[in-house]
Coordinates of C-alpha atoms in Angstrom, one line a residue:
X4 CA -23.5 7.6 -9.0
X5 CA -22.4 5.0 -11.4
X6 CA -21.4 1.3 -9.7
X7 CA -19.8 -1.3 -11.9
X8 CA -20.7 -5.1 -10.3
X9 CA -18.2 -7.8 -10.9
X10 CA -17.5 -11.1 -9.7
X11 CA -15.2 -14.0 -10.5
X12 CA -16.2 -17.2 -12.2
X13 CA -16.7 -19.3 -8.7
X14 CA -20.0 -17.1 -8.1
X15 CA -21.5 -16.2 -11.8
X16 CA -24.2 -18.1 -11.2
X17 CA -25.2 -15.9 -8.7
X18 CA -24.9 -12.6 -10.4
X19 CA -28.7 -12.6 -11.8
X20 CA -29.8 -11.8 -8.1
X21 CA -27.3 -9.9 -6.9
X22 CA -27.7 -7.7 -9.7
X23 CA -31.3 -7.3 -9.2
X24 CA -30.9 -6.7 -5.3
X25 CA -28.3 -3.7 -6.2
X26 CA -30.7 -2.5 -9.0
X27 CA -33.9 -2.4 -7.0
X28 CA -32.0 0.1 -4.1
X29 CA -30.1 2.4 -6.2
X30 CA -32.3 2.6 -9.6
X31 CA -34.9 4.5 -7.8
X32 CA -32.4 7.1 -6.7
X33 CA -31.4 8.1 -10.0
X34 CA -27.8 5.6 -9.9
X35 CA -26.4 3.6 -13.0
X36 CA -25.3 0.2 -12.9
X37 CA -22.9 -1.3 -14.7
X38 CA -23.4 -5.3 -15.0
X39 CA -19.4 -5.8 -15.6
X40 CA -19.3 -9.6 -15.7
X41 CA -19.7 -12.5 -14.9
X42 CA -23.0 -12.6 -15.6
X43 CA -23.2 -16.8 -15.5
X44 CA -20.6 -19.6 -16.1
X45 CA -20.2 -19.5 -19.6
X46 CA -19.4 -16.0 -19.6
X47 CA -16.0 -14.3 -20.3
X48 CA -14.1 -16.0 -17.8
X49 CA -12.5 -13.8 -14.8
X50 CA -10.9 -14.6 -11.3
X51 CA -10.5 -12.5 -8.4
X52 CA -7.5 -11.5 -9.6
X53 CA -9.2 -9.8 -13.2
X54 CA -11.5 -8.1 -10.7
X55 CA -8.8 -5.9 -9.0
X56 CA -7.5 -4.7 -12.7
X57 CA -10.5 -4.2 -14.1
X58 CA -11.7 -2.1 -10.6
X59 CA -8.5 0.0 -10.7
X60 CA -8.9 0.9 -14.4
X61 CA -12.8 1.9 -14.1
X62 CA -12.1 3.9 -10.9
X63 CA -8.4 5.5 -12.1
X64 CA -10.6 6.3 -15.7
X65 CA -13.7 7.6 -13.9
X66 CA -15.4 5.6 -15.9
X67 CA -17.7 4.7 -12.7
X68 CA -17.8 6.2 -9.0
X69 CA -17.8 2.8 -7.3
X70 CA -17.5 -1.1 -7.5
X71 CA -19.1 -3.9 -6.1
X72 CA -17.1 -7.0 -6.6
X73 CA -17.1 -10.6 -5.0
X74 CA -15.8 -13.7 -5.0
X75 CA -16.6 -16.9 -2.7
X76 CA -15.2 -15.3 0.3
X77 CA -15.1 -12.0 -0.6
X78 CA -11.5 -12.1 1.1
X79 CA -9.5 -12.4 -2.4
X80 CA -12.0 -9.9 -3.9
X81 CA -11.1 -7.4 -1.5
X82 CA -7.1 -8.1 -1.5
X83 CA -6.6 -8.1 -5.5
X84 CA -8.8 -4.7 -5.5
X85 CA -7.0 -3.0 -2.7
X86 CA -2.9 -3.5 -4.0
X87 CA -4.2 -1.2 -6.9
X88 CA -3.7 2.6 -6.9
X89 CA -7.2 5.0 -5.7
X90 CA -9.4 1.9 -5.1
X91 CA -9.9 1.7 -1.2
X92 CA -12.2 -1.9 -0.7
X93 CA -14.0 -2.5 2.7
X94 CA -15.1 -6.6 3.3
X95 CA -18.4 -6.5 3.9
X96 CA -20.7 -9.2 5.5
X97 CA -23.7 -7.9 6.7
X98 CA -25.2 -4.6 6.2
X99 CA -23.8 -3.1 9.5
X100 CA -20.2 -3.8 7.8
X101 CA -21.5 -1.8 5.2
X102 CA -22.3 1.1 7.1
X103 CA -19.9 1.6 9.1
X104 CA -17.2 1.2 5.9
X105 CA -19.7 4.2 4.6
X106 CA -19.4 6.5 7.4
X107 CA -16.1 5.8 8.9
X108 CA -13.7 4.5 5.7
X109 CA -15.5 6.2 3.2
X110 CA -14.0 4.4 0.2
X111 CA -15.3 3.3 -3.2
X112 CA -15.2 -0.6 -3.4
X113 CA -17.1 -3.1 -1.3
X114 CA -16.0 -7.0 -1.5
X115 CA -18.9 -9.7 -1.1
X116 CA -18.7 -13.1 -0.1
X117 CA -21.2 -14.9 -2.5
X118 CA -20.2 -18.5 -1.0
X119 CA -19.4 -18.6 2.4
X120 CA -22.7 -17.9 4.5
X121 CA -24.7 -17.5 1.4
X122 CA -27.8 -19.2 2.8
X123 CA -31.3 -18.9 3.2
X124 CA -32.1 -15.4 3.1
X125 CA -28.9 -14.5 1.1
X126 CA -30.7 -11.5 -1.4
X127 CA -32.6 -10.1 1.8
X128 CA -29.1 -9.8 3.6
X129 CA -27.3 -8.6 0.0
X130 CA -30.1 -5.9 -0.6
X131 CA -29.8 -4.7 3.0
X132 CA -25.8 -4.3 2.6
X133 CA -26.9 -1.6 -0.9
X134 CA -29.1 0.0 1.5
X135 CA -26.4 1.0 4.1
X136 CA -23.7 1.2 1.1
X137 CA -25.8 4.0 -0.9
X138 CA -28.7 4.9 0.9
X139 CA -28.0 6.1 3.8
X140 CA -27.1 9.9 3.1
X141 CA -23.6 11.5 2.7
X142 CA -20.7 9.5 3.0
X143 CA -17.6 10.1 5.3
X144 CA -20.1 11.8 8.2
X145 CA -18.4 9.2 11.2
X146 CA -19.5 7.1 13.2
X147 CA -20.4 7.6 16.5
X148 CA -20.6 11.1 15.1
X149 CA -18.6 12.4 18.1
X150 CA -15.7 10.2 16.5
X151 CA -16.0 11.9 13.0
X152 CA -13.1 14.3 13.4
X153 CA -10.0 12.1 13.5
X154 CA -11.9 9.2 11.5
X155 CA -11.9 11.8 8.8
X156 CA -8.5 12.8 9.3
X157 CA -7.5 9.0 9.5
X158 CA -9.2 7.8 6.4
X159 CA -7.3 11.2 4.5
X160 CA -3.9 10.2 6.3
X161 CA -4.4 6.0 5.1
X162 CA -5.1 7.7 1.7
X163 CA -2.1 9.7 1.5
X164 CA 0.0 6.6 2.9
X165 CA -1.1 4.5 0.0
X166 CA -0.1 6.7 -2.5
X167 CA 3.1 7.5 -0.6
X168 CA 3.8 3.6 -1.2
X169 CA 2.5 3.6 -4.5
X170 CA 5.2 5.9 -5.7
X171 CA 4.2 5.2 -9.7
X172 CA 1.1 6.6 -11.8
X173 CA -1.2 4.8 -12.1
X174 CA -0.9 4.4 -16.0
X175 CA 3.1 3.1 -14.8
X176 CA 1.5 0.4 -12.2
X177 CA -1.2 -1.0 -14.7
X178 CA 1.8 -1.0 -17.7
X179 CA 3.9 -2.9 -15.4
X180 CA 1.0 -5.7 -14.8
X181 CA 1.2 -8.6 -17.1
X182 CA -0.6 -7.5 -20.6
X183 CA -2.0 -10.7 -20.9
X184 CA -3.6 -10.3 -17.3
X185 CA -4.4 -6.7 -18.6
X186 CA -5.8 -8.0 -21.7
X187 CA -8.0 -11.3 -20.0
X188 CA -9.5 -8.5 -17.8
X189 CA -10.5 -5.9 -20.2
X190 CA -11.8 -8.3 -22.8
X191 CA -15.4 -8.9 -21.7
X192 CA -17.9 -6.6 -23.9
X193 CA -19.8 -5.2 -20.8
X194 CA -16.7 -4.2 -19.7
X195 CA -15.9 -2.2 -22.8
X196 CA -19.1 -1.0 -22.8
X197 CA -18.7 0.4 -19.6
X198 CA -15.6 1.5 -20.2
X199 CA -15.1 3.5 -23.5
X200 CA -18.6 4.8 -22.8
X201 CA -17.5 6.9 -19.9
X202 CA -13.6 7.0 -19.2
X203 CA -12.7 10.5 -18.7
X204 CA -8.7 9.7 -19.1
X205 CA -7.3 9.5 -22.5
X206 CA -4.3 8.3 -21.2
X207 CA -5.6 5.3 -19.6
X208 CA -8.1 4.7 -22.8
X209 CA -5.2 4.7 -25.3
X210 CA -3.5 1.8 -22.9
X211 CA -6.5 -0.4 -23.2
X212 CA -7.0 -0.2 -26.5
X213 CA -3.5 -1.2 -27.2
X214 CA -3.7 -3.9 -24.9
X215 CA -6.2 -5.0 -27.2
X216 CA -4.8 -5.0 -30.4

């Protein structure tokens, strides 16, 4: 699997351990990280908001499988990542949350709160939320298991709805955003990196590159 982290300028200073947390469960298991920014204050500068485009394009592209994002309550995170087309965000605050997103939502974003209740004992609680999030065997399986039928069906039916609503392609939504939002998000060189190094849509790869000119 390959997981892109991000978070917004609030919580850069925090994204040395966080990173190391998420490295230490899923490097073992053969998984990729991508350290999308920020990586500390004076990086390229991003806000919750950056964090939803830059989510959408690395999931839409297939450039990664998954992204952890975060912000100080991980509520605007989780908002700005889940109006975009194909990302489905849980909130997660505790590794339980984590799970049970896992099993039951089965989705491909998480959104962290790196300020509020990050305390004493924060990277014990962010390293037991990776556990649950990759660690804990195939994904979608329900939970309690004698619920896994229509929590299935539900999480396909919520999928379907959102693309229902989202009538556009996804290459139409991300056109209609704001280039310069578009262009602020896609700027940083980790993000490039991670980008143009595995998008598997030419489509989407030609709009970035324009947005960059």
């Amino acid at each position: 699997m390959k997981i892109a982290l991000m978070m917004e300028n609030s919580q850069a200073g925090k994204n040395a351990t966080v990173l190391n947390e998420l490295n230490t469960v899923v490097i073992p298991q053969g998984d990729t990280v991508f350290n999308v920014g920020m990586c500390d204050e004076n990086d390229h500068h991003l806000t919750y908001i950056h964090l939803g485009i830059m989510a959408s394009i690395l999931i839409n592209s297939k450039a990664v499988d998954f992204v952890v994002a975060g912000c100080g309550t991980g509520q605007g995170a989780m908002m700005s990542l889940n109006i975009h087309p194909g990302v489905n965000c849980g909130y997660c605050l505790e590794p339980s949350d984590a799970f049970l997103f896992n099993q039951i939502n089965n989705g491909n974003a998480l959104a962290l709160a790196f300020a509020k209740g990050y305390g004493w004992g924060a990277e014990l609680n962010v390293r037991y939320i990776f556990e649950k999030a990759f660690t804990t065997g195939e994904r979608g399986m329900g939970y309690p298991l004698e619920r896994a039928v229509p929590q299935q069906q539900n999480a396909g039916i919520l999928n379907d709805v959102k693309a229902t609503v989202v009538k556009e392609n996804y290459l139409d939504t991300l056109s209609a955003i704001d280039p310069e939002l578009v262009k602020t998000a896609v700027s940083g060189e980790r993000f490039q990196q991670c980008f143009f190094d595995n998008c598997q849509d030419a489509e989407i790869e030609a709009y970035v590159k324009s947005v960059l000119k």
